[in-house]
Structure formats: C-alpha cells, structure tokens
CSV table of C-alpha atoms and ligand atoms in Angstrom, one decimal:
chain,number,residue,atom,x,y,z
A,1,UNK,CA,12.4,14.0,-34.5
A,2,UNK,CA,15.5,15.6,-32.8
A,3,UNK,CA,16.7,14.8,-29.3
A,4,UNK,CA,18.4,17.3,-27.0
A,5,UNK,CA,20.4,16.8,-23.8
A,6,UNK,CA,19.0,17.9,-20.4
A,7,UNK,CA,22.3,19.7,-19.8
A,8,UNK,CA,22.1,21.8,-23.0
A,9,UNK,CA,25.5,21.3,-24.6
A,10,UNK,CA,25.7,17.9,-26.3
A,11,UNK,CA,24.8,17.8,-30.0
A,12,UNK,CA,21.2,17.1,-30.9
A,13,UNK,CA,20.8,13.6,-32.3
A,14,UNK,CA,18.1,11.6,-34.2
A,15,UNK,CA,16.4,8.5,-32.8
A,16,UNK,CA,19.0,6.1,-34.2
A,17,UNK,CA,21.7,8.3,-32.7
A,18,UNK,CA,20.2,8.4,-29.1
A,19,UNK,CA,19.5,4.7,-29.2
A,20,UNK,CA,23.2,3.9,-29.7
A,21,UNK,CA,24.5,6.8,-27.6
A,22,UNK,CA,22.9,6.1,-24.2
A,23,UNK,CA,24.2,9.0,-22.0
A,24,UNK,CA,24.8,12.4,-23.8
A,25,UNK,CA,28.4,13.6,-24.0
A,26,UNK,CA,27.7,16.5,-21.6
A,27,UNK,CA,26.6,14.1,-18.9
A,28,UNK,CA,22.9,14.8,-19.5
A,29,UNK,CA,20.1,12.6,-20.7
A,30,UNK,CA,18.4,12.8,-24.1
A,31,UNK,CA,14.8,14.0,-24.4
A,32,UNK,CA,12.7,14.8,-27.5
A,33,UNK,CA,13.0,18.5,-28.5
A,34,UNK,CA,9.2,18.7,-28.4
A,35,UNK,CA,6.5,16.3,-27.4
A,36,UNK,CA,4.5,14.7,-30.2
A,37,UNK,CA,0.8,15.2,-29.7
A,38,UNK,CA,-2.2,12.9,-30.4
A,39,UNK,CA,-5.7,14.4,-30.6
A,40,UNK,CA,-8.5,12.7,-28.7
A,41,UNK,CA,-9.9,11.3,-32.0
A,42,UNK,CA,-6.5,9.8,-32.8
A,43,UNK,CA,-6.4,8.1,-29.4
A,44,UNK,CA,-9.9,6.8,-29.8
A,45,UNK,CA,-8.9,5.3,-33.1
A,46,UNK,CA,-6.3,3.2,-31.3
A,47,UNK,CA,-8.9,1.3,-29.3
A,48,UNK,CA,-8.9,-2.5,-29.9
A,49,UNK,CA,-5.5,-2.6,-31.7
A,50,UNK,CA,-3.3,-5.5,-31.0
A,51,UNK,CA,-0.5,-4.5,-28.7
A,52,UNK,CA,2.3,-4.6,-31.3
A,53,UNK,CA,0.3,-2.4,-33.6
A,54,UNK,CA,-0.6,0.1,-30.8
A,55,UNK,CA,3.1,0.1,-29.9
A,56,UNK,CA,4.1,1.1,-33.5
A,57,UNK,CA,1.5,3.8,-33.5
A,58,UNK,CA,2.5,5.4,-30.2
A,59,UNK,CA,6.2,5.1,-31.0
A,60,UNK,CA,6.3,6.2,-34.6
A,61,UNK,CA,6.5,10.0,-33.9
A,62,UNK,CA,9.5,9.4,-31.6
A,63,UNK,CA,11.3,7.2,-34.2
A,64,UNK,CA,10.8,9.7,-37.0
A,65,UNK,CA,12.9,9.1,-40.1
A,66,UNK,CA,15.1,6.5,-38.3
A,67,UNK,CA,12.7,3.6,-39.2
A,68,UNK,CA,10.0,3.2,-41.9
A,69,UNK,CA,6.6,2.6,-40.3
A,70,UNK,CA,6.5,-0.9,-41.9
A,71,UNK,CA,9.9,-1.8,-40.4
A,72,UNK,CA,8.9,-0.5,-36.9
A,73,UNK,CA,5.8,-2.6,-37.1
A,74,UNK,CA,7.9,-5.7,-37.9
A,75,UNK,CA,10.1,-5.1,-34.9
A,76,UNK,CA,7.3,-4.6,-32.5
A,77,UNK,CA,5.7,-7.7,-33.8
A,78,UNK,CA,8.9,-9.6,-33.2
A,79,UNK,CA,9.6,-8.1,-29.7
A,80,UNK,CA,6.1,-8.6,-28.4
A,81,UNK,CA,5.5,-12.0,-30.1
A,82,UNK,CA,7.9,-13.4,-27.4
A,83,UNK,CA,5.5,-12.6,-24.5
A,84,UNK,CA,3.5,-15.4,-22.9
A,85,UNK,CA,0.2,-13.5,-22.9
A,86,UNK,CA,-1.4,-12.4,-26.2
A,87,UNK,CA,-2.5,-9.1,-24.6
A,88,UNK,CA,1.2,-8.6,-23.7
A,89,UNK,CA,0.4,-6.3,-20.7
A,90,UNK,CA,-3.0,-7.6,-19.4
A,91,UNK,CA,-5.1,-5.8,-16.8
A,92,UNK,CA,-6.4,-7.7,-13.7
A,93,UNK,CA,-9.2,-6.2,-11.6
A,94,UNK,CA,-8.8,-6.1,-7.9
A,95,UNK,CA,-11.9,-4.3,-6.7
A,96,UNK,CA,-14.2,-1.6,-7.9
A,97,UNK,CA,-11.5,1.0,-8.2
A,98,UNK,CA,-8.2,-0.9,-8.4
A,99,UNK,CA,-6.5,-2.7,-11.2
A,100,UNK,CA,-3.1,-4.4,-11.8
A,101,UNK,CA,-1.3,-3.9,-15.1
A,102,UNK,CA,0.7,-7.1,-15.4
A,103,UNK,CA,4.0,-6.2,-17.1
A,104,UNK,CA,5.8,-9.4,-16.3
A,105,UNK,CA,4.8,-11.8,-19.1
A,106,UNK,CA,8.1,-11.4,-21.0
A,107,UNK,CA,10.9,-14.0,-21.1
A,108,UNK,CA,12.6,-13.0,-17.8
A,109,UNK,CA,9.4,-12.3,-15.8
A,110,UNK,CA,10.3,-8.6,-15.2
A,111,UNK,CA,8.7,-5.5,-16.7
A,112,UNK,CA,12.1,-4.6,-18.1
A,113,UNK,CA,11.5,-7.1,-20.9
A,114,UNK,CA,8.8,-4.8,-22.4
A,115,UNK,CA,11.5,-2.3,-23.3
A,116,UNK,CA,14.6,-4.4,-23.6
A,117,UNK,CA,13.1,-6.9,-26.0
A,118,UNK,CA,12.6,-4.0,-28.4
A,119,UNK,CA,15.9,-2.4,-27.6
A,120,UNK,CA,17.8,-5.5,-28.6
A,121,UNK,CA,16.2,-5.4,-32.0
A,122,UNK,CA,16.8,-1.7,-32.4
A,123,UNK,CA,20.5,-2.2,-31.6
A,124,UNK,CA,20.8,-4.9,-34.3
A,125,UNK,CA,18.9,-2.8,-36.8
A,126,UNK,CA,20.9,0.4,-36.4
A,127,UNK,CA,24.3,-1.3,-36.1
A,128,UNK,CA,23.8,-3.3,-39.3
A,129,UNK,CA,23.1,-0.1,-41.1
A,130,UNK,CA,26.3,1.6,-39.9
A,131,UNK,CA,28.2,-1.6,-40.3
A,132,UNK,CA,29.5,-1.1,-36.7
A,133,UNK,CA,29.6,-3.2,-33.5
A,134,UNK,CA,28.5,-2.4,-30.0
A,135,UNK,CA,30.0,-3.8,-26.8
A,136,UNK,CA,27.4,-3.5,-24.0
A,137,UNK,CA,28.9,-3.4,-20.5
A,138,UNK,CA,26.6,-3.4,-17.5
A,139,UNK,CA,26.3,-4.1,-13.8
A,140,UNK,CA,23.2,-5.7,-12.3
A,141,UNK,CA,21.8,-6.4,-8.9
A,142,UNK,CA,19.3,-8.8,-10.5
A,143,UNK,CA,16.6,-7.9,-13.0
A,144,UNK,CA,18.2,-5.7,-15.5
A,145,UNK,CA,21.0,-8.2,-16.2
A,146,UNK,CA,18.7,-11.1,-17.2
A,147,UNK,CA,16.4,-8.9,-19.2
A,148,UNK,CA,19.3,-7.3,-21.1
A,149,UNK,CA,21.0,-10.6,-21.8
A,150,UNK,CA,17.9,-12.2,-23.1
A,151,UNK,CA,17.3,-9.3,-25.3
A,152,UNK,CA,20.7,-9.4,-27.1
A,153,UNK,CA,21.6,-13.1,-26.9
A,154,UNK,CA,22.4,-14.3,-30.4
A,155,UNK,CA,21.9,-10.9,-32.1
A,156,UNK,CA,24.3,-9.6,-34.7
A,157,UNK,CA,26.9,-6.9,-34.2
A,158,UNK,CA,26.3,-6.6,-30.5
A,159,UNK,CA,27.8,-8.4,-27.5
A,160,UNK,CA,27.2,-8.0,-23.8
A,161,UNK,CA,29.4,-8.2,-20.7
A,162,UNK,CA,27.3,-8.3,-17.6
A,163,UNK,CA,28.8,-8.0,-14.1
A,164,UNK,CA,27.0,-9.3,-11.0
A,165,UNK,CA,28.2,-9.2,-7.4
A,166,UNK,CA,29.2,-12.8,-6.6
A,167,UNK,CA,26.9,-14.5,-4.2
A,168,UNK,CA,24.6,-11.5,-3.9
A,169,UNK,CA,22.0,-12.1,-6.5
A,170,UNK,CA,19.3,-14.7,-6.0
A,171,UNK,CA,19.7,-18.2,-7.5
A,172,UNK,CA,16.8,-17.5,-9.9
A,173,UNK,CA,18.3,-14.2,-11.0
A,174,UNK,CA,21.8,-15.6,-11.5
A,175,UNK,CA,20.5,-18.6,-13.4
A,176,UNK,CA,18.4,-16.4,-15.6
A,177,UNK,CA,21.7,-14.8,-16.7
A,178,UNK,CA,24.2,-17.6,-16.7
A,179,UNK,CA,22.1,-20.3,-18.4
A,180,UNK,CA,21.7,-18.2,-21.6
A,181,UNK,CA,24.3,-19.9,-23.8
A,182,UNK,CA,25.1,-17.6,-26.7
A,183,UNK,CA,28.6,-16.7,-28.0
A,184,UNK,CA,27.9,-12.9,-27.6
A,185,UNK,CA,26.9,-13.2,-23.9
A,186,UNK,CA,29.6,-12.9,-21.2
A,187,UNK,CA,28.6,-13.3,-17.6
A,188,UNK,CA,31.1,-12.1,-14.9
A,189,UNK,CA,30.7,-12.7,-11.2
A,190,UNK,CA,33.0,-10.2,-9.3
A,191,UNK,CA,34.0,-10.1,-5.7
A,192,UNK,CA,32.4,-7.2,-4.0
A,193,UNK,CA,29.0,-5.4,-3.9
A,194,UNK,CA,26.7,-4.1,-6.7
A,195,UNK,CA,28.1,-0.6,-6.1
A,196,UNK,CA,31.7,-1.9,-6.8
A,197,UNK,CA,30.5,-3.5,-10.0
A,198,UNK,CA,28.7,-0.3,-11.0
A,199,UNK,CA,31.8,1.8,-10.3
A,200,UNK,CA,33.9,-0.5,-12.6
A,201,UNK,CA,31.4,-0.2,-15.4
A,202,UNK,CA,31.6,3.6,-15.1
A,203,UNK,CA,35.4,3.4,-15.4
A,204,UNK,CA,35.2,1.3,-18.5
A,205,UNK,CA,33.1,4.0,-20.2
A,206,UNK,CA,35.7,6.6,-19.4
A,207,UNK,CA,38.8,4.4,-20.2
A,208,UNK,CA,40.3,5.4,-23.5
A,209,UNK,CA,42.3,2.2,-23.5
A,210,UNK,CA,39.0,0.5,-24.1
A,211,UNK,CA,36.9,3.1,-25.9
A,212,UNK,CA,39.6,3.8,-28.5
A,213,UNK,CA,39.1,0.3,-29.9
A,214,UNK,CA,35.5,-0.6,-28.8
A,215,UNK,CA,32.2,1.2,-29.0
A,216,UNK,CA,30.8,0.8,-25.5
A,217,UNK,CA,27.0,0.8,-25.1
A,218,UNK,CA,24.6,1.0,-22.2
A,219,UNK,CA,21.3,-0.8,-21.5
A,220,UNK,CA,20.1,1.0,-18.3
A,221,UNK,CA,17.1,3.3,-18.3
A,222,UNK,CA,19.1,6.4,-19.3
A,223,UNK,CA,18.6,5.0,-22.8
A,224,UNK,CA,15.7,6.9,-24.3
A,225,UNK,CA,14.4,4.0,-26.4
A,226,UNK,CA,13.6,2.1,-23.2
A,227,UNK,CA,11.4,4.9,-21.9
A,228,UNK,CA,9.7,5.2,-25.2
A,229,UNK,CA,8.7,1.6,-25.3
A,230,UNK,CA,7.2,2.0,-21.8
A,231,UNK,CA,4.8,4.8,-22.9
A,232,UNK,CA,2.8,2.3,-24.8
A,233,UNK,CA,1.3,0.4,-21.9
A,234,UNK,CA,-0.1,3.5,-20.4
A,235,UNK,CA,-2.1,3.9,-23.6
A,236,UNK,CA,-3.0,0.2,-23.6
A,237,UNK,CA,-4.4,0.4,-20.1
A,238,UNK,CA,-6.3,3.7,-20.6
A,239,UNK,CA,-7.9,2.5,-23.8
A,240,UNK,CA,-9.3,-0.6,-21.9
A,241,UNK,CA,-10.6,1.3,-18.9
A,242,UNK,CA,-12.7,4.0,-20.7
A,243,UNK,CA,-9.9,6.3,-21.9
A,244,UNK,CA,-9.4,8.7,-23.4
A,245,UNK,CA,-12.9,9.9,-22.4
A,246,UNK,CA,-12.3,8.9,-18.8
A,247,UNK,CA,-9.1,9.9,-16.8
A,248,UNK,CA,-7.1,7.3,-15.0
A,249,UNK,CA,-4.6,7.4,-12.2
A,250,UNK,CA,-1.5,5.1,-12.2
A,251,UNK,CA,0.6,4.0,-9.2
A,252,UNK,CA,4.2,3.0,-10.2
A,253,UNK,CA,6.7,1.2,-8.0
A,254,UNK,CA,9.7,3.4,-8.7
A,255,UNK,CA,13.5,3.2,-8.5
A,256,UNK,CA,15.3,5.0,-11.3
A,257,UNK,CA,12.2,7.0,-12.3
A,258,UNK,CA,12.1,5.5,-15.8
A,259,UNK,CA,8.8,3.7,-15.7
A,260,UNK,CA,6.8,6.6,-14.1
A,261,UNK,CA,8.5,9.1,-16.4
A,262,UNK,CA,7.0,7.1,-19.3
A,263,UNK,CA,3.6,7.9,-17.8
A,264,UNK,CA,4.5,11.6,-17.8
A,265,UNK,CA,5.4,11.3,-21.5
A,266,UNK,CA,2.0,9.6,-22.2
A,267,UNK,CA,0.3,12.6,-20.5
A,268,UNK,CA,2.4,15.1,-22.5
A,269,UNK,CA,1.3,13.3,-25.7
A,270,UNK,CA,-2.3,14.0,-24.9
A,271,UNK,CA,-3.4,10.9,-23.0
A,272,UNK,CA,-5.8,12.1,-20.2
A,273,UNK,CA,-4.1,11.0,-16.9
A,274,UNK,CA,-5.5,12.2,-13.6
A,275,UNK,CA,-2.5,11.4,-11.5
A,276,UNK,CA,0.8,9.5,-11.4
A,277,UNK,CA,1.6,8.1,-8.0
A,278,UNK,CA,5.3,7.6,-7.3
A,279,UNK,CA,5.6,4.6,-4.9
A,280,UNK,CA,8.9,4.1,-3.0
A,281,UNK,CA,10.1,1.8,-0.3
A,282,UNK,CA,12.1,3.1,2.7
A,283,UNK,CA,14.8,4.3,0.2
A,284,UNK,CA,12.5,7.3,-0.3
A,285,UNK,CA,14.6,10.1,-1.9
A,286,UNK,CA,11.8,10.6,-4.6
A,287,UNK,CA,9.1,10.7,-2.0
A,288,UNK,CA,10.9,13.4,-0.1
A,289,UNK,CA,11.7,15.4,-3.3
A,290,UNK,CA,8.1,15.3,-4.4
A,291,UNK,CA,6.6,16.1,-1.0
A,292,UNK,CA,8.9,18.9,0.2
A,293,UNK,CA,11.6,19.5,-2.5
A,294,UNK,CA,14.4,17.8,-0.6
A,295,UNK,CA,16.4,15.8,-3.1
A,296,UNK,CA,19.2,14.5,-0.9
A,297,UNK,CA,20.8,11.1,-0.8
A,298,UNK,CA,21.3,8.8,2.2
A,299,UNK,CA,22.6,5.3,2.5
A,300,UNK,CA,20.8,2.5,0.8
A,301,UNK,CA,18.8,0.2,3.0
A,302,UNK,CA,18.3,-3.3,1.5
A,303,UNK,CA,14.6,-4.3,1.3
A,304,UNK,CA,12.3,-7.0,0.0
A,305,UNK,CA,12.1,-4.9,-3.2
A,306,UNK,CA,15.7,-4.7,-4.3
A,307,UNK,CA,15.0,-3.1,-7.7
A,308,UNK,CA,13.8,0.0,-5.8
A,309,UNK,CA,16.8,0.1,-3.4
A,310,UNK,CA,18.4,3.2,-4.9
A,311,UNK,CA,20.1,6.4,-3.8
A,312,UNK,CA,19.8,8.5,-6.9
A,313,UNK,CA,17.1,8.2,-9.6
A,314,UNK,CA,18.8,9.1,-12.9
A,315,UNK,CA,15.7,9.7,-14.9
A,316,UNK,CA,14.4,12.3,-12.4
A,317,UNK,CA,16.7,14.7,-14.2
A,318,UNK,CA,14.4,14.3,-17.3
A,319,UNK,CA,11.4,15.5,-15.3
A,320,UNK,CA,13.3,18.4,-13.7
A,321,UNK,CA,14.3,19.5,-17.2
A,322,UNK,CA,10.8,19.2,-18.6
A,323,UNK,CA,8.8,20.8,-15.9
A,324,UNK,CA,11.5,23.3,-14.9
A,325,UNK,CA,11.5,25.4,-18.1
A,326,UNK,CA,13.8,23.2,-20.3
A,327,UNK,CA,16.8,25.3,-19.5
A,328,UNK,CA,19.8,22.9,-20.0
A,329,UNK,CA,22.4,25.4,-18.9
A,330,UNK,CA,20.7,26.1,-15.5
A,331,UNK,CA,20.0,22.4,-15.0
A,332,UNK,CA,23.6,21.5,-15.7
A,333,UNK,CA,24.7,23.8,-12.9
A,334,UNK,CA,22.0,22.5,-10.5
A,335,UNK,CA,23.1,18.9,-11.2
A,336,UNK,CA,26.8,19.8,-10.7
A,337,UNK,CA,25.9,21.2,-7.3
A,338,UNK,CA,23.9,18.0,-6.6
A,339,UNK,CA,26.8,15.8,-7.6
A,340,UNK,CA,29.2,17.7,-5.3
A,341,UNK,CA,26.9,18.0,-2.3
A,342,UNK,CA,24.9,14.8,-2.8
A,343,UNK,CA,21.9,17.0,-2.1
A,344,UNK,CA,19.8,19.8,-3.6
A,345,UNK,CA,16.6,21.6,-3.2
A,346,UNK,CA,14.2,21.7,-6.2
A,347,UNK,CA,13.3,25.1,-7.6
A,348,UNK,CA,9.7,26.4,-7.2
A,349,UNK,CA,9.1,25.9,-10.9
A,350,UNK,CA,10.2,22.2,-10.6
A,351,UNK,CA,8.1,21.6,-7.5
A,352,UNK,CA,5.0,23.2,-9.0
A,353,UNK,CA,5.5,21.6,-12.4
A,354,UNK,CA,5.8,18.1,-10.8
A,355,UNK,CA,2.9,18.7,-8.5
A,356,UNK,CA,0.5,19.2,-11.4
A,357,UNK,CA,0.6,15.4,-12.2
A,358,UNK,CA,2.7,13.6,-9.5
A,359,UNK,CA,2.1,12.6,-5.9
A,360,UNK,CA,4.1,10.1,-3.9
A,361,UNK,CA,3.9,7.6,-1.1
A,362,UNK,CA,6.3,5.3,0.7
A,363,UNK,CA,5.9,1.8,2.1
A,364,UNK,CA,8.1,0.3,4.8
A,365,UNK,CA,8.7,-3.5,5.0
A,366,UNK,CA,5.7,-4.2,7.1
A,367,UNK,CA,3.4,-2.2,4.8
A,368,UNK,CA,4.8,-4.1,1.9
A,369,UNK,CA,4.0,-7.4,3.5
A,370,UNK,CA,0.5,-6.2,4.5
A,371,UNK,CA,-0.2,-5.1,0.9
A,372,UNK,CA,0.8,-8.6,-0.4
A,373,UNK,CA,-1.5,-10.2,2.2
A,374,UNK,CA,-4.4,-7.8,1.3
A,375,UNK,CA,-4.2,-8.7,-2.4
A,376,UNK,CA,-4.2,-12.4,-1.7
A,377,UNK,CA,-6.8,-12.5,1.0
A,378,UNK,CA,-9.3,-10.1,-0.6
A,379,UNK,CA,-8.7,-10.6,-4.3
A,380,UNK,CA,-7.0,-13.9,-4.6
A,381,UNK,CA,-4.0,-12.3,-6.3
A,382,UNK,CA,-0.4,-13.2,-5.5
A,383,UNK,CA,1.8,-10.1,-6.1
A,384,UNK,CA,5.5,-9.5,-5.7
A,385,UNK,CA,7.0,-7.0,-3.2
A,386,UNK,CA,7.6,-4.2,-5.8
A,387,UNK,CA,4.0,-4.4,-7.0
A,388,UNK,CA,2.9,-4.5,-3.4
A,389,UNK,CA,4.5,-1.1,-2.7
A,390,UNK,CA,2.7,0.3,-5.7
A,391,UNK,CA,-0.6,-1.1,-4.5
A,392,UNK,CA,0.0,0.2,-1.0
A,393,UNK,CA,0.5,3.7,-2.5
A,394,UNK,CA,-2.5,3.3,-4.8
A,395,UNK,CA,-4.8,2.4,-1.9
A,396,UNK,CA,-3.5,5.2,0.3
A,397,UNK,CA,-3.9,7.8,-2.4
A,398,UNK,CA,-6.7,10.3,-2.3
A,399,UNK,CA,-8.3,9.7,-5.7
A,400,UNK,CA,-12.0,10.2,-6.4
A,401,UNK,CA,-14.0,7.0,-6.3
A,402,UNK,CA,-14.9,7.1,-10.0
A,403,UNK,CA,-11.3,7.3,-11.2
A,404,UNK,CA,-9.8,3.9,-11.9
A,405,UNK,CA,-6.4,3.5,-10.3
A,406,UNK,CA,-4.0,1.1,-12.1
A,407,UNK,CA,-1.0,-0.3,-10.2
A,408,UNK,CA,1.9,-1.3,-12.5
A,409,UNK,CA,2.8,-4.9,-11.6
A,410,UNK,CA,6.5,-4.9,-12.3
A,411,UNK,CA,7.7,-8.4,-11.5
A,412,UNK,CA,6.3,-11.9,-11.4
A,413,UNK,CA,5.8,-13.1,-7.8
A,414,UNK,CA,7.9,-16.2,-8.4
A,415,UNK,CA,11.0,-14.0,-8.8
A,416,UNK,CA,10.7,-13.0,-5.1
A,417,UNK,CA,9.1,-16.1,-3.7
A,418,UNK,CA,10.8,-16.1,-0.3
A,419,UNK,CA,9.2,-12.7,0.5
A,420,UNK,CA,5.9,-13.7,-1.0
A,421,UNK,CA,5.8,-16.9,1.0
A,422,UNK,CA,6.6,-15.0,4.3
A,423,UNK,CA,3.8,-12.6,3.7
A,424,UNK,CA,1.1,-14.9,2.3
A,425,UNK,CA,2.1,-18.5,3.1
A,426,UNK,CA,2.0,-19.3,-0.6
A,427,UNK,CA,5.2,-20.1,-2.5
A,428,UNK,CA,4.5,-19.2,-6.1
A,429,UNK,CA,5.9,-21.6,-8.7
A,430,UNK,CA,8.0,-20.5,-11.6
A,431,UNK,CA,5.9,-20.4,-14.8
A,432,UNK,CA,6.3,-23.3,-17.2
A,433,UNK,CA,8.3,-21.3,-19.7
A,434,UNK,CA,11.2,-20.9,-17.3
A,435,UNK,CA,10.5,-24.1,-15.3
A,436,UNK,CA,13.6,-25.9,-16.3
A,437,UNK,CA,15.9,-23.1,-15.1
A,438,UNK,CA,17.4,-25.2,-12.4
A,439,UNK,CA,18.2,-28.0,-14.9
A,440,UNK,CA,20.1,-25.8,-17.3
A,441,UNK,CA,23.9,-25.6,-17.3
A,442,UNK,CA,25.4,-22.3,-16.1
A,443,UNK,CA,28.4,-20.4,-17.6
A,444,UNK,CA,30.2,-17.5,-16.0
A,445,UNK,CA,33.7,-16.4,-15.1
A,446,UNK,CA,34.6,-15.3,-11.6
A,447,UNK,CA,37.0,-12.4,-11.3
A,448,UNK,CA,38.6,-10.6,-8.3
A,449,UNK,CA,37.1,-7.2,-7.5
A,450,UNK,CA,39.8,-5.1,-9.2
A,451,UNK,CA,39.3,-2.9,-12.2
A,452,UNK,CA,42.3,-4.2,-14.1
A,453,UNK,CA,40.9,-7.8,-14.0
A,454,UNK,CA,37.6,-6.7,-15.4
A,455,UNK,CA,39.1,-4.5,-18.1
A,456,UNK,CA,41.6,-7.2,-19.2
A,457,UNK,CA,38.9,-9.8,-19.4
A,458,UNK,CA,36.7,-7.5,-21.6
A,459,UNK,CA,39.6,-6.6,-23.9
A,460,UNK,CA,40.6,-10.3,-24.2
A,461,UNK,CA,37.1,-11.5,-25.0
A,462,UNK,CA,35.4,-8.7,-26.9
A,463,UNK,CA,35.5,-9.2,-30.6
B,501,PLP,C1,13.5,-1.8,-12.4
B,501,PLP,C2,12.3,-2.2,-11.5
B,501,PLP,C3,11.6,-1.2,-10.9
B,501,PLP,C4,11.9,0.3,-10.9
B,501,PLP,O1,11.7,0.8,-12.2
B,501,PLP,P1,12.3,2.3,-12.6
B,501,PLP,O2,12.0,2.4,-14.0
B,501,PLP,O3,13.8,2.1,-12.3
B,501,PLP,O4,11.7,3.3,-11.7
B,501,PLP,C5,10.5,-1.6,-10.1
B,501,PLP,N1,10.1,-2.9,-10.0
B,501,PLP,C6,10.9,-3.9,-10.6
B,501,PLP,C7,10.5,-5.3,-10.4
B,501,PLP,C8,12.0,-3.6,-11.4
B,501,PLP,O5,12.7,-4.5,-11.9
C-alpha cells in the first residue's frame, strides 16, 4: 500500500513511512493511493470477532508489507487489552432508533485512546527497526495530551514533550498528563494560550537548529495511522446492528474532522453507511462548509465542548481531495488561497461529492445542555457535552425510522463533570481505574511564553 499527499508533490511513502512522517513535506496530508475494498461476504465473515481481531482484519490492507499479519494482531491485542471494557467500544441503546457507541473506555477516558494506544506501539515497532529515535512535540488544550502521553510513556526510542497553557486546562486533564511518571515524558506548562503553545510547536518543526539533530514527530490527527485505527469501530458497530445487510447512520461530534473522516473511509471500503452526520458546536465552520460551501474561519468561541472549539479542521483537506477528483496540484492551489485569505468556497465537485454521504448540524450551548438532560431523563444515560452535541444532531437529522442512528460517544462524562452537573444535577464520579488521580504526585516544568525558552528546554532535555 502506497500513500500519496493531498497536495500532489511529496514522495509516496509506505505505511511505516507515513506513520513516522506525520505531515507530508509539501504541507499536505497522506492518504492511501486507492481504497482497499471488502466484499459483503468478507464483511459478514467479520461478525462476532473479538475487537482486536476485527481491528487487525480491517487495518491489514492499509498496513500492507509494513507489518506481518501476525505482528499486527499482537499489537492490536496489546493496544486494546488496556481498555476497561472487553467489547472495547460497546454500544448502548437509547431508544428504538438511537444508540451510543462508547469510545471512552481507554486509559484516559477519551476516544483518542482508541487510536493513540495503537500509534504508540507502531512508533516503537518502526523506530526499533530503523534503529532511530523520535522526539514528539505537541501542544494540547486537554484530551490529546493525556492520551498521547499515556500511549508513549515508557516506550523505547520515543520521547514526548507536551505543552499545555498554564492554568487553562482542567485539573483532571492536567493531572492525567502530569502524574504519568516515566523518564521519556516531559510536561511543560507555558504562560499563554493554547494557540501560543501551538504556534511554538509549529516553529519547532521548522527550526533547523532542532531538526538537524532530532527527528521530530507529531501525534495529532494529521497522522494517517490514527484515522486508520478509527475506521475499525464503524465496522464493529455496523456488524452488531444488522450490517452489512442493513445500512446505518452515524452522528459524530466533530473538531478536526478526523473521527468522521474515518467513517468516510469505512464507506469507501464497502461498509454500507446511509449517512454521516457532522455535528459541530457554535464553532461551525464545517456546518457552514457542508451546508453552503462557505469554508471561512472566524474567531473561536469557548464552549462546554472544548475539543470541538476549532477554527480550521485539518482533516477536511483529506475529504476535499478524495471527493474533489484527487487532483493534488489543484488542491494545493486552493489551500494556498485558503491559507492567505482564511476563507474559500468549495468547488461544485467537492460540494456534490460530500453531499452524497455527509450532512451536518450545529448545537449551541443551550441545545447541548438540553441534549444531556434528554439522555438522562429519558434513557438514564449520563453523557458528556461533546457526545451531547452528536446526539442533538442525530435526533434532529431526517433519517428514515428503520435506519439505526449511532452517536459516537467521544468522552467519559466525568471528564466534563461541571457541565454535566449543571445540565443534569448529577456529578459523575471518575471511574475506579483513574480514581486515585488526585492522590498521585505531579511533575511538570513551568516556562515563560517565549519560543527560546521552550526550544532550549527541549534541546537540553531530549536525548
Ligand atoms: C478530539 C475530540 C473530538 C473531535 O474529534 P475530531 O477527530 O478532531 O473531529 C470530539 N470529542 C472529543 C471528546 C474529543 O476529544
């Protein structure tokens, strides 16, 4: 399997290559040269498989020669063995038509664990083979940081420097990062906002004074391997709800468009999917783009669902490439225009291509709260604000009554307990497996909000 860049000029790479590369050298994102296909019979034969085995089956065509099937199976076993539920991503029924797909049973209670637990193992595997080391540098406003740290803590040949804006992540989120005590984990609290931290990380990637001596890696969802791991649970859910003979719709709380793009990949591979509903909060660039072609940024409004408070959705570029004719040269020009003007209009081909599978909806703060209340009062389910936005969009969607609608539940409600308590009156407890979070010792350094301070700290502490 070869991977090509959405901007057409970076070299094609194999799976091991894209896993370690992150962003393509032409600024684009890697996508498979062609989508692997399963026949309906092949999908039927996956029914009843344990999650780790299903994962290996669905991912093997993407991995190609980079890993032997037996080795891939060992890695999925190890990654998903750490989940607190044997089904890994269990389904919960809400009413006749609506279901939740719980993606938060991993070590840090966020759906990002599903992909990052595997990614940590893939890094270790491919780096050992090349006898090389990777220094991951990232910025987080909360969930990505803890999931990435948990995934690489104690692994060989890889270390992680994670920046968070001092005082601006919740206590639970900070402690999930800073109480992980491993020599290859470096937590940094910097003065400033998440955007300041993110800008510093971008500079590190472009600083030859750093990259000449260190191979710098990324863990955000521009990494293809993360999206690939997320394709699996669309198959898992469909197989349990009558697929592939019956079509399903999925509603996905969306930020960077990674999770819902994985649904598009599942459909491309032959899984019958009726509809993918892109759910946004008031930061609704994707809702506007999908409903009238207007892809223009505004300012970010903080909401109860911070992981969806975005201006630009990096993975949307992958969809535009795939449905817009796979013309990297034209897309590179379109994206350059977007980066200059902070706005663009989708082409007709992109709009029509997206409309074949995607619709969208947005929820404001009041609708988010109401959705949490509805789930609790009518179904006895406590859900987090991100999931609530997905559920709001699912219930508003015009889907025929005999099509099951699955809302992806992306975070455990205990991660956002203040919002949950305000909406429902219930303060969800942290699950037992993280229950001693507030008793564990924290370790992090505090740095001023200057690029030099961050760079010097990384150079002094990276091995
Ligand atoms: C990251 C995240 C999202 C958004 O996922 P994308 O792949 O960026 O669209 C939604 N909900 C939660 C809880 C998240 O952590």
